[in-house]
PDB file of N, CA and C in Angstrom:
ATOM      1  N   UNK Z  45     -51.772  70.929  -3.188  1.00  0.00           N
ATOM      2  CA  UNK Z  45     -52.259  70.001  -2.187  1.00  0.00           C
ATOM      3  C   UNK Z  45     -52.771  68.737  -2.861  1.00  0.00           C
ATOM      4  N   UNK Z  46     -52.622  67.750  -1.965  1.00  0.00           N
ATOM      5  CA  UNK Z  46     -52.930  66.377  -2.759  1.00  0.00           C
ATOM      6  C   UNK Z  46     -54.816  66.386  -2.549  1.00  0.00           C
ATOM      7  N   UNK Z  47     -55.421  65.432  -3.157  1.00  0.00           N
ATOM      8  CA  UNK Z  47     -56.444  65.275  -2.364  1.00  0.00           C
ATOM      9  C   UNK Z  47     -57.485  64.793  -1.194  1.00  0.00           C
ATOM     10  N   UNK Z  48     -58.032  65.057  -0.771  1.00  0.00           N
ATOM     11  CA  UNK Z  48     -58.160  65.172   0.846  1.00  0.00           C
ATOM     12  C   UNK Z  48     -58.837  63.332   0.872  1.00  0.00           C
ATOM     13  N   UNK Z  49     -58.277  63.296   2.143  1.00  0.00           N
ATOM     14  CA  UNK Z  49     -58.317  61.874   2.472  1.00  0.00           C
ATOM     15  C   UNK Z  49     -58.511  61.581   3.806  1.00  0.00           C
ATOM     16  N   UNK Z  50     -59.040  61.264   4.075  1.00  0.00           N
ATOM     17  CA  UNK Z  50     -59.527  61.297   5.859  1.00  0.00           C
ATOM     18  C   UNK Z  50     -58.750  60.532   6.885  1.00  0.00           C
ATOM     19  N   UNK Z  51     -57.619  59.251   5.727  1.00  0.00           N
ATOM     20  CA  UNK Z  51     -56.511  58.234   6.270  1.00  0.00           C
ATOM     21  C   UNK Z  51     -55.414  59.273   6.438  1.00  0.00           C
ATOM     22  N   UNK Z  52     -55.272  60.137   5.473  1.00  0.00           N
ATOM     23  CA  UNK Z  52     -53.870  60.217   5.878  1.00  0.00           C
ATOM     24  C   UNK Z  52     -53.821  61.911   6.949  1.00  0.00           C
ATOM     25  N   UNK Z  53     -52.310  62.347   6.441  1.00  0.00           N
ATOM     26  CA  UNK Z  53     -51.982  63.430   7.314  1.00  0.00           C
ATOM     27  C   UNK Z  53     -52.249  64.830   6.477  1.00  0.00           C
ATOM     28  N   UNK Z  54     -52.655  65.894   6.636  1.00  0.00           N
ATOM     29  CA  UNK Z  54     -52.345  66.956   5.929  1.00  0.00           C
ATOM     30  C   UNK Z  54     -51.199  67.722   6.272  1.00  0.00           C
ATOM     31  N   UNK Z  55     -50.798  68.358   5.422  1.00  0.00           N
ATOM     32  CA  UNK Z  55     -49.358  69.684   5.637  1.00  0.00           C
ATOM     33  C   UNK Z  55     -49.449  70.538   5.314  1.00  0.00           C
ATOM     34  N   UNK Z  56     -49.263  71.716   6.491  1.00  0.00           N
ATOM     35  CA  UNK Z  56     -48.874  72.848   5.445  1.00  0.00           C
ATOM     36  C   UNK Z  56     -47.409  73.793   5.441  1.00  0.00           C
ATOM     37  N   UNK Z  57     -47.203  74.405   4.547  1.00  0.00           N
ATOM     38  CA  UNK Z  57     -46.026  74.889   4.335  1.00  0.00           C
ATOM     39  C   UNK Z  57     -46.374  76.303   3.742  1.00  0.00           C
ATOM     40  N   UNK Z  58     -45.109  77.427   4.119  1.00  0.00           N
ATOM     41  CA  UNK Z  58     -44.909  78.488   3.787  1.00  0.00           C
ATOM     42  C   UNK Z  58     -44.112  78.440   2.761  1.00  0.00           C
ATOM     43  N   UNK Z  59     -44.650  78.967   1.341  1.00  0.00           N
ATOM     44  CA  UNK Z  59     -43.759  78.904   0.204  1.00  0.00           C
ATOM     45  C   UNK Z  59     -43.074  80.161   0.087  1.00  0.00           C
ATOM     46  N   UNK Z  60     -41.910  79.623   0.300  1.00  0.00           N
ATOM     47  CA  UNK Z  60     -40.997  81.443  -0.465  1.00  0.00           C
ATOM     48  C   UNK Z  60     -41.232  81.750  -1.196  1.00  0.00           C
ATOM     49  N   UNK Z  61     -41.846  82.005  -2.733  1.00  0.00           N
ATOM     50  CA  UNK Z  61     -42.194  82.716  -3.764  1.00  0.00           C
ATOM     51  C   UNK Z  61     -43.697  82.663  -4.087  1.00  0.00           C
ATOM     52  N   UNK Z  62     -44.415  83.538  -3.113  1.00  0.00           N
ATOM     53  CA  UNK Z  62     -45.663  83.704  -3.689  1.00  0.00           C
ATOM     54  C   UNK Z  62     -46.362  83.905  -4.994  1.00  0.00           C
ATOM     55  N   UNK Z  63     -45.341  84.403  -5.693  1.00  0.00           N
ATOM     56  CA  UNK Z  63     -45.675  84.658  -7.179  1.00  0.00           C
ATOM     57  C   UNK Z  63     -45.830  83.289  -8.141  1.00  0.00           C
ATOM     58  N   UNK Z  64     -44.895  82.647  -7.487  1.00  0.00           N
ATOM     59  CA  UNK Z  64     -45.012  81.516  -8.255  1.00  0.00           C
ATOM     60  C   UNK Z  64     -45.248  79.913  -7.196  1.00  0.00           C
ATOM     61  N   UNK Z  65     -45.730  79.720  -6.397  1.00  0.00           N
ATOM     62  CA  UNK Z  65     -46.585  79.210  -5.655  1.00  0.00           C
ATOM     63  C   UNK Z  65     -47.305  78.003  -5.741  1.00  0.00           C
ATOM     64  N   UNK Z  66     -47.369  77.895  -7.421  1.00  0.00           N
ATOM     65  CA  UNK Z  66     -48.462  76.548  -8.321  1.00  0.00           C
ATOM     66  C   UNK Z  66     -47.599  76.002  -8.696  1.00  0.00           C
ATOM     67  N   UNK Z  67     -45.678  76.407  -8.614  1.00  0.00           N
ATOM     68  CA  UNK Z  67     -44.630  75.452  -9.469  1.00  0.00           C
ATOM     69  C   UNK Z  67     -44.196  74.845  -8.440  1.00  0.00           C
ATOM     70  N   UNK Z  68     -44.423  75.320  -7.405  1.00  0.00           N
ATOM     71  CA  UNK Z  68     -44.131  74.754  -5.712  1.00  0.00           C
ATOM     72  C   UNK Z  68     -44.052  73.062  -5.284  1.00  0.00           C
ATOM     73  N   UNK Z  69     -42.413  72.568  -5.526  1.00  0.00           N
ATOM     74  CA  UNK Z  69     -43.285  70.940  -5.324  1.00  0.00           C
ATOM     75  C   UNK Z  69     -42.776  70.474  -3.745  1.00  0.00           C
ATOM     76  N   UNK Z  70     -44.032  70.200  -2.849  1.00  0.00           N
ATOM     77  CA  UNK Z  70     -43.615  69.526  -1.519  1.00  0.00           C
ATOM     78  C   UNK Z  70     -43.207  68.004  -1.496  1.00  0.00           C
ATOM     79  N   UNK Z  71     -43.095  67.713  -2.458  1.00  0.00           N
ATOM     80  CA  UNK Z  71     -43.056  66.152  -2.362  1.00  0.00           C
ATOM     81  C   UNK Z  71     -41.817  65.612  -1.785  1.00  0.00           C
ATOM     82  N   UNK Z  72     -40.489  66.284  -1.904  1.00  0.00           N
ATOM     83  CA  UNK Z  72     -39.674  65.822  -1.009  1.00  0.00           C
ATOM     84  C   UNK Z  72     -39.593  65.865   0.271  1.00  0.00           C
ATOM     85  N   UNK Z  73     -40.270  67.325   0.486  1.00  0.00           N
ATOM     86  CA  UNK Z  73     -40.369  67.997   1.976  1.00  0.00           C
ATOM     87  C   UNK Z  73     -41.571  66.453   2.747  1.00  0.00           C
ATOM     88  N   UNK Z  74     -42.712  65.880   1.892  1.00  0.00           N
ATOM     89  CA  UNK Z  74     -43.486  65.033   2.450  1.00  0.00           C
ATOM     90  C   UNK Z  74     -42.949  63.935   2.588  1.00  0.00           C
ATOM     91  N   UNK Z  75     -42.063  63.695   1.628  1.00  0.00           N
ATOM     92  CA  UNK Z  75     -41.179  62.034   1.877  1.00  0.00           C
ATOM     93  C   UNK Z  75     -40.637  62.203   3.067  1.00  0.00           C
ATOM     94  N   UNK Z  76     -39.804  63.193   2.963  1.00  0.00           N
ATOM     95  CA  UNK Z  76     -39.045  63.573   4.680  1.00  0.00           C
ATOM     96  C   UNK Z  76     -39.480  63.140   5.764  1.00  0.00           C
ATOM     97  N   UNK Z  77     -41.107  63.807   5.958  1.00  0.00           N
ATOM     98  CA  UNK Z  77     -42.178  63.741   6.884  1.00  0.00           C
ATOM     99  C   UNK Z  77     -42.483  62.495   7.171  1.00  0.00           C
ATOM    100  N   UNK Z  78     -42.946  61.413   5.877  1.00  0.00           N
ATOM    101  CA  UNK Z  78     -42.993  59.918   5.978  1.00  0.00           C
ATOM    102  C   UNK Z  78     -42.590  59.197   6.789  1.00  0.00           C
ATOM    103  N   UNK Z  79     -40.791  59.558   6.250  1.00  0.00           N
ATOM    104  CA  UNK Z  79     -39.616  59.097   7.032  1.00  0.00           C
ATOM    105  C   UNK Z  79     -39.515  59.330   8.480  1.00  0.00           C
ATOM    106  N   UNK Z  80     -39.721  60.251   8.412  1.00  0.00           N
ATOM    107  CA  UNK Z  80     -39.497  60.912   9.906  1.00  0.00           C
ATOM    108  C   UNK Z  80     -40.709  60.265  10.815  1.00  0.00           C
ATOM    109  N   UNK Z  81     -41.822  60.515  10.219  1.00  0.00           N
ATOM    110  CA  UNK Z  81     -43.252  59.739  11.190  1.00  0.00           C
ATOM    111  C   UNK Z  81     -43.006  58.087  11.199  1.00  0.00           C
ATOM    112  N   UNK Z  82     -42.127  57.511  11.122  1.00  0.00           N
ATOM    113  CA  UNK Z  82     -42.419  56.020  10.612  1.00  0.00           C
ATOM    114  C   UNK Z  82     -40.779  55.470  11.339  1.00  0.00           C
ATOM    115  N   UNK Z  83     -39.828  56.665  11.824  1.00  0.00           N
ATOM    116  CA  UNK Z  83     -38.687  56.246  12.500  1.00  0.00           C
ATOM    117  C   UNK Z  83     -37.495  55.951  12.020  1.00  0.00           C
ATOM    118  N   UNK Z  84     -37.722  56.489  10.289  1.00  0.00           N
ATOM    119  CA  UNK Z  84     -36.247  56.435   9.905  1.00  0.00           C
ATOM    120  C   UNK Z  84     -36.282  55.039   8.814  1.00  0.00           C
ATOM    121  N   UNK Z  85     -35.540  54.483   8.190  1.00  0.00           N
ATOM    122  CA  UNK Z  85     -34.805  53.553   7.700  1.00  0.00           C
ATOM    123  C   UNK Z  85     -34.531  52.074   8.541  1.00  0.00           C
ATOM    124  N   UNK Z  86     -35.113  50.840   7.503  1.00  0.00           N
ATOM    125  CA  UNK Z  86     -34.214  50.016   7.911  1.00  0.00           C
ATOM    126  C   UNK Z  86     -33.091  49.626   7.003  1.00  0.00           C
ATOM    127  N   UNK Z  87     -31.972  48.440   7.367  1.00  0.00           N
ATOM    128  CA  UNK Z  87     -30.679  48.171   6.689  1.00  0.00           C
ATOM    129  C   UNK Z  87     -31.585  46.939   5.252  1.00  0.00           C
ATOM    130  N   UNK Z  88     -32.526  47.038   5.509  1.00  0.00           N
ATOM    131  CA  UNK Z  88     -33.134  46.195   4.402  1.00  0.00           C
ATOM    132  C   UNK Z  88     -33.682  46.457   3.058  1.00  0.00           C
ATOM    133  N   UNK Z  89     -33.340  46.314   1.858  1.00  0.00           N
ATOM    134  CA  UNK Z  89     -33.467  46.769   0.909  1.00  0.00           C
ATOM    135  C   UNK Z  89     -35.408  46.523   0.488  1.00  0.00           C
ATOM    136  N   UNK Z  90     -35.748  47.367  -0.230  1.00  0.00           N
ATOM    137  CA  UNK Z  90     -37.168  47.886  -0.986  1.00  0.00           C
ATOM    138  C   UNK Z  90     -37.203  46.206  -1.563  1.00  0.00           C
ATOM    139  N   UNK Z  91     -38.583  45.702  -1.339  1.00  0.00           N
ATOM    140  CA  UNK Z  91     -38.889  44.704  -1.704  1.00  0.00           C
ATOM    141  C   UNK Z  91     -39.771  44.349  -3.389  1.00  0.00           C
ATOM    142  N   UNK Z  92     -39.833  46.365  -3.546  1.00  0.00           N
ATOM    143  CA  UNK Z  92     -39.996  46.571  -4.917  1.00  0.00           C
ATOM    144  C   UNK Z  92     -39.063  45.682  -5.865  1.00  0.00           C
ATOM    145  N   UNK Z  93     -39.033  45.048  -7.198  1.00  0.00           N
ATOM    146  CA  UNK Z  93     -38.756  44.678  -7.999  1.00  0.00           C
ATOM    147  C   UNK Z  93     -37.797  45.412  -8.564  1.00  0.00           C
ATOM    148  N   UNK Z  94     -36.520  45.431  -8.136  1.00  0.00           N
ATOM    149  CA  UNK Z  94     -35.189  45.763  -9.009  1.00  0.00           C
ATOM    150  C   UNK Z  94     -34.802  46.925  -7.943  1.00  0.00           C
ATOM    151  N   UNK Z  95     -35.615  47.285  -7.219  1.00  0.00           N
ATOM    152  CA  UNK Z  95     -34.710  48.510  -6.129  1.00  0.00           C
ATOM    153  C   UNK Z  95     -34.421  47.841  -5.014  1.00  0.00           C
ATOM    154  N   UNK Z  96     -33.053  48.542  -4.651  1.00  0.00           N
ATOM    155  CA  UNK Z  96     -32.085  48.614  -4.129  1.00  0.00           C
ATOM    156  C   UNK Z  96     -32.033  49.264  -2.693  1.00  0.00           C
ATOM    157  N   UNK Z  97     -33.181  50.655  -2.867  1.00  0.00           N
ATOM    158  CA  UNK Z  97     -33.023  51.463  -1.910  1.00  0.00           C
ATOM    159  C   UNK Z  97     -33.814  51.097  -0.382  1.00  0.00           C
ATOM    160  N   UNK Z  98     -33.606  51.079   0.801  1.00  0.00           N
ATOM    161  CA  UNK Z  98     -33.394  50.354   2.241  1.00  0.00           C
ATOM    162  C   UNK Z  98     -35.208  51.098   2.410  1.00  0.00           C
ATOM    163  N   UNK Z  99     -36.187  50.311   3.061  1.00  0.00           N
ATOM    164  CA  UNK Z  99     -37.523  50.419   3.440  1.00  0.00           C
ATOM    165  C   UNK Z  99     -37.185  51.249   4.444  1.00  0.00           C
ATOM    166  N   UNK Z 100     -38.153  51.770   4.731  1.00  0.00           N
ATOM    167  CA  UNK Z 100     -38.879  52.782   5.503  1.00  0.00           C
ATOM    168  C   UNK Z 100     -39.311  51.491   6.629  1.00  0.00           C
ATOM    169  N   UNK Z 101     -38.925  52.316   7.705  1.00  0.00           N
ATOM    170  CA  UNK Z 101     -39.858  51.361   8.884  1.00  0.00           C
ATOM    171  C   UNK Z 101     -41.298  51.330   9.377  1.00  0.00           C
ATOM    172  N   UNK Z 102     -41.069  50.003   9.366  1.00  0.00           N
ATOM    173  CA  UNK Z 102     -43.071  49.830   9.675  1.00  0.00           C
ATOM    174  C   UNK Z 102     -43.299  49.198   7.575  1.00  0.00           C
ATOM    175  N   UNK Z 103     -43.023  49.591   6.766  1.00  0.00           N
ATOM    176  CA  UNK Z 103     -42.746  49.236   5.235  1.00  0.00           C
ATOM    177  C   UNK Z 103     -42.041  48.228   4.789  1.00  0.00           C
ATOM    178  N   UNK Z 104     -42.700  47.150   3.941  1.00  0.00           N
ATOM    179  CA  UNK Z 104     -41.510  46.711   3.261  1.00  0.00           C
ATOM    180  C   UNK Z 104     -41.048  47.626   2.010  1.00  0.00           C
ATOM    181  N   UNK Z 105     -41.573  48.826   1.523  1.00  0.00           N
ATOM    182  CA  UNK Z 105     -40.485  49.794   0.857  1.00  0.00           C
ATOM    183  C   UNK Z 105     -40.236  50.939   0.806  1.00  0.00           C
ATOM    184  N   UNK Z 106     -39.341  51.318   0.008  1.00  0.00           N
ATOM    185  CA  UNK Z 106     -38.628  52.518   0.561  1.00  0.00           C
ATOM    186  C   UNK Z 106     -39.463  53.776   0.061  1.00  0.00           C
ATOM    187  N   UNK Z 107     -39.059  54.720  -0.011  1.00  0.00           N
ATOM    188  CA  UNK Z 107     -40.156  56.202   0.597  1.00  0.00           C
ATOM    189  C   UNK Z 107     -40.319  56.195  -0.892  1.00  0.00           C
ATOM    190  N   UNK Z 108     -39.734  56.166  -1.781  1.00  0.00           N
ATOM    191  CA  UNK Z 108     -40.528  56.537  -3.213  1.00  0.00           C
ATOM    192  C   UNK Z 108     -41.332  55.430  -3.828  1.00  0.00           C
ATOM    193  N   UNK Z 109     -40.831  54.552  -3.704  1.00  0.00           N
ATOM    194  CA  UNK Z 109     -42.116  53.369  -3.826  1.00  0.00           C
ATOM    195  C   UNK Z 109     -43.494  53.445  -2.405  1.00  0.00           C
ATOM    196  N   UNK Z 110     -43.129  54.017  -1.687  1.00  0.00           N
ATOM    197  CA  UNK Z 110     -44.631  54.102  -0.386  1.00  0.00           C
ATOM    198  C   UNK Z 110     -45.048  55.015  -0.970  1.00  0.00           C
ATOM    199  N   UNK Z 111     -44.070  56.479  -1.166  1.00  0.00           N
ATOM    200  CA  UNK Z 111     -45.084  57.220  -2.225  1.00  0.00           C
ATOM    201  C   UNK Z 111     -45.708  56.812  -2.825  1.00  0.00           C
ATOM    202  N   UNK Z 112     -45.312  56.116  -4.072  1.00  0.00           N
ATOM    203  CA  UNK Z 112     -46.143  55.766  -5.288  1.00  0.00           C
ATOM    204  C   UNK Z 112     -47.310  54.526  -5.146  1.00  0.00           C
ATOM    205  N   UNK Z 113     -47.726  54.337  -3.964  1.00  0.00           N
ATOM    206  CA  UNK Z 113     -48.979  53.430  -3.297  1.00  0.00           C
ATOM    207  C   UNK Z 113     -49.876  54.625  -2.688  1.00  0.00           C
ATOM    208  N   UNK Z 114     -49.488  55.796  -2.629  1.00  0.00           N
ATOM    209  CA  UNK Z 114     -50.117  56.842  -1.975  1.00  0.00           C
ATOM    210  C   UNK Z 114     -49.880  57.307  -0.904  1.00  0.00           C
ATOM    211  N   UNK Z 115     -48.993  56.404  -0.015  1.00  0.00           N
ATOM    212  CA  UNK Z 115     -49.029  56.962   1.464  1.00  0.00           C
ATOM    213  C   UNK Z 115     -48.240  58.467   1.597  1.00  0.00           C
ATOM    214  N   UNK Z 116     -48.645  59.123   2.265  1.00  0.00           N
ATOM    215  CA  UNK Z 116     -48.634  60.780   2.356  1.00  0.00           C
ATOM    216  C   UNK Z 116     -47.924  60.431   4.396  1.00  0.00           C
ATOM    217  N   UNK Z 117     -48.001  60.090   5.029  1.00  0.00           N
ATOM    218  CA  UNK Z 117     -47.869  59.900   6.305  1.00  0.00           C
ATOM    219  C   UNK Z 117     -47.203  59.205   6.611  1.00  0.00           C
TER     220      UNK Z 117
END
């Protein structure tokens, strides 16, 4: 779990391998979520510096650069 933040969203998920549980990474499953809460993609490219890849709506960038500002939601 990331740490708790009162802005954003929490998640939870059922991990198939309880045994191993701590190697568990949601981070794509949360980009998904991003995407999905925010309406998808526009045809406009990440205003990040050298990427290519099309913003997230409501964003000027795309889900791994919004990741990497923190947004979880």
């Amino acid at each position: 779990m990331d740490e708790w933040d009162k802005y954003q969203q929490s998640y939870a998920v059922k991990i198939p391998d309880k045994e191993n549980w701590k190697k568990f990474d949601s981070t794509a499953l949360i980009k998904e979520k991003i995407m999905e809460n925010r309406g998808g993609l526009t045809s406009v490219p990440c205003q990040w510096s050298g990427c290519s890849f099309k913003q997230v709506k409501g964003s000027a960038y795309c889900v791994n650069h919004l990741w990497s500002t923190g947004a979880r939601a």
